[in-house]
Amino acid sequence: MQQVVMSIGGMHCQGCVKTLTGILSAVPGVERAEVALEAGLATIVFDPEMADVAMFRQAIEDAGFDVL
């Protein structure tokens, strides 16, 4: 497993956190996704043979948030 921490822009509430957590958790190969509103960070634990940072970036941006 591998871990990456991404800085997220555009989150305003716990609804944003719930949305992003669900979207990131649904990416194939993701074991765990934790999103922190105040820190503006997403921590993702994943299988690097199934997923990569580009997939996470695309999923975040498709949901209307920014990767900083």
Short mmCIF file of C-alpha atoms in Angstrom, two decimals:
data_model
loop_
_atom_site.label_atom_id
_atom_site.label_comp_id
_atom_site.label_asym_id
_atom_site.label_seq_id
_atom_site.Cartn_x
_atom_site.Cartn_y
_atom_site.Cartn_z
CA MET A 1 0.00 0.00 0.00
CA GLN A 2 1.02 3.56 -0.62
CA GLN A 3 -0.15 6.83 0.94
CA VAL A 4 -0.51 10.26 -0.60
CA VAL A 5 -1.66 13.54 0.95
CA MET A 6 -3.29 16.04 -1.39
CA SER A 7 -4.19 19.66 -0.71
CA ILE A 8 -7.81 20.41 -1.68
CA GLY A 9 -9.39 23.79 -2.38
CA GLY A 10 -13.07 24.69 -2.48
CA MET A 11 -14.31 22.73 0.54
CA HIS A 12 -16.73 24.72 2.71
CA CYS A 13 -18.56 22.26 4.98
CA GLN A 14 -18.85 18.70 6.25
CA GLY A 15 -21.02 17.93 3.21
CA CYS A 16 -17.98 18.63 1.03
CA VAL A 17 -15.92 16.31 3.22
CA LYS A 18 -18.52 13.54 2.94
CA THR A 19 -18.77 13.97 -0.83
CA LEU A 20 -15.01 13.86 -1.38
CA THR A 21 -14.51 10.95 1.00
CA GLY A 22 -17.11 8.95 -0.92
CA ILE A 23 -15.69 9.86 -4.32
CA LEU A 24 -12.12 9.01 -3.36
CA SER A 25 -13.14 5.79 -1.60
CA ALA A 26 -14.90 4.67 -4.78
CA VAL A 27 -11.72 4.83 -6.89
CA PRO A 28 -10.59 1.23 -7.54
CA GLY A 29 -7.62 0.31 -5.38
CA VAL A 30 -8.32 2.80 -2.58
CA GLU A 31 -8.18 1.16 0.84
CA ARG A 32 -8.92 4.32 2.85
CA ALA A 33 -9.61 7.99 2.19
CA GLU A 34 -9.74 10.62 4.93
CA VAL A 35 -10.63 14.24 4.20
CA ALA A 36 -9.98 17.04 6.71
CA LEU A 37 -11.97 20.24 6.19
CA GLU A 38 -9.94 22.63 8.36
CA ALA A 39 -6.59 21.40 7.06
CA GLY A 40 -7.86 21.22 3.48
CA LEU A 41 -6.21 17.84 3.02
CA ALA A 42 -7.12 14.43 1.69
CA THR A 43 -5.07 11.45 2.85
CA ILE A 44 -5.46 8.43 0.59
CA VAL A 45 -4.12 4.91 1.18
CA PHE A 46 -4.14 2.88 -2.02
CA ASP A 47 -2.73 0.01 -4.03
CA PRO A 48 -0.32 1.63 -6.53
CA GLU A 49 -0.94 -1.18 -9.01
CA MET A 50 -4.61 -0.19 -9.25
CA ALA A 51 -4.66 3.58 -8.71
CA ASP A 52 -2.45 6.64 -8.96
CA VAL A 53 -2.41 10.34 -8.08
CA ALA A 54 -3.67 11.33 -11.54
CA MET A 55 -6.85 9.30 -10.93
CA PHE A 56 -7.40 11.05 -7.59
CA ARG A 57 -6.78 14.48 -9.10
CA GLN A 58 -9.31 13.77 -11.86
CA ALA A 59 -11.94 12.51 -9.40
CA ILE A 60 -11.49 15.59 -7.16
CA GLU A 61 -11.67 18.02 -10.08
CA ASP A 62 -14.67 16.23 -11.61
CA ALA A 63 -16.47 16.78 -8.28
CA GLY A 64 -15.88 20.53 -8.58
CA PHE A 65 -12.99 20.92 -6.15
CA ASP A 66 -9.42 22.09 -6.77
CA VAL A 67 -6.17 20.23 -6.19
CA LEU A 68 -3.67 22.77 -4.89
#
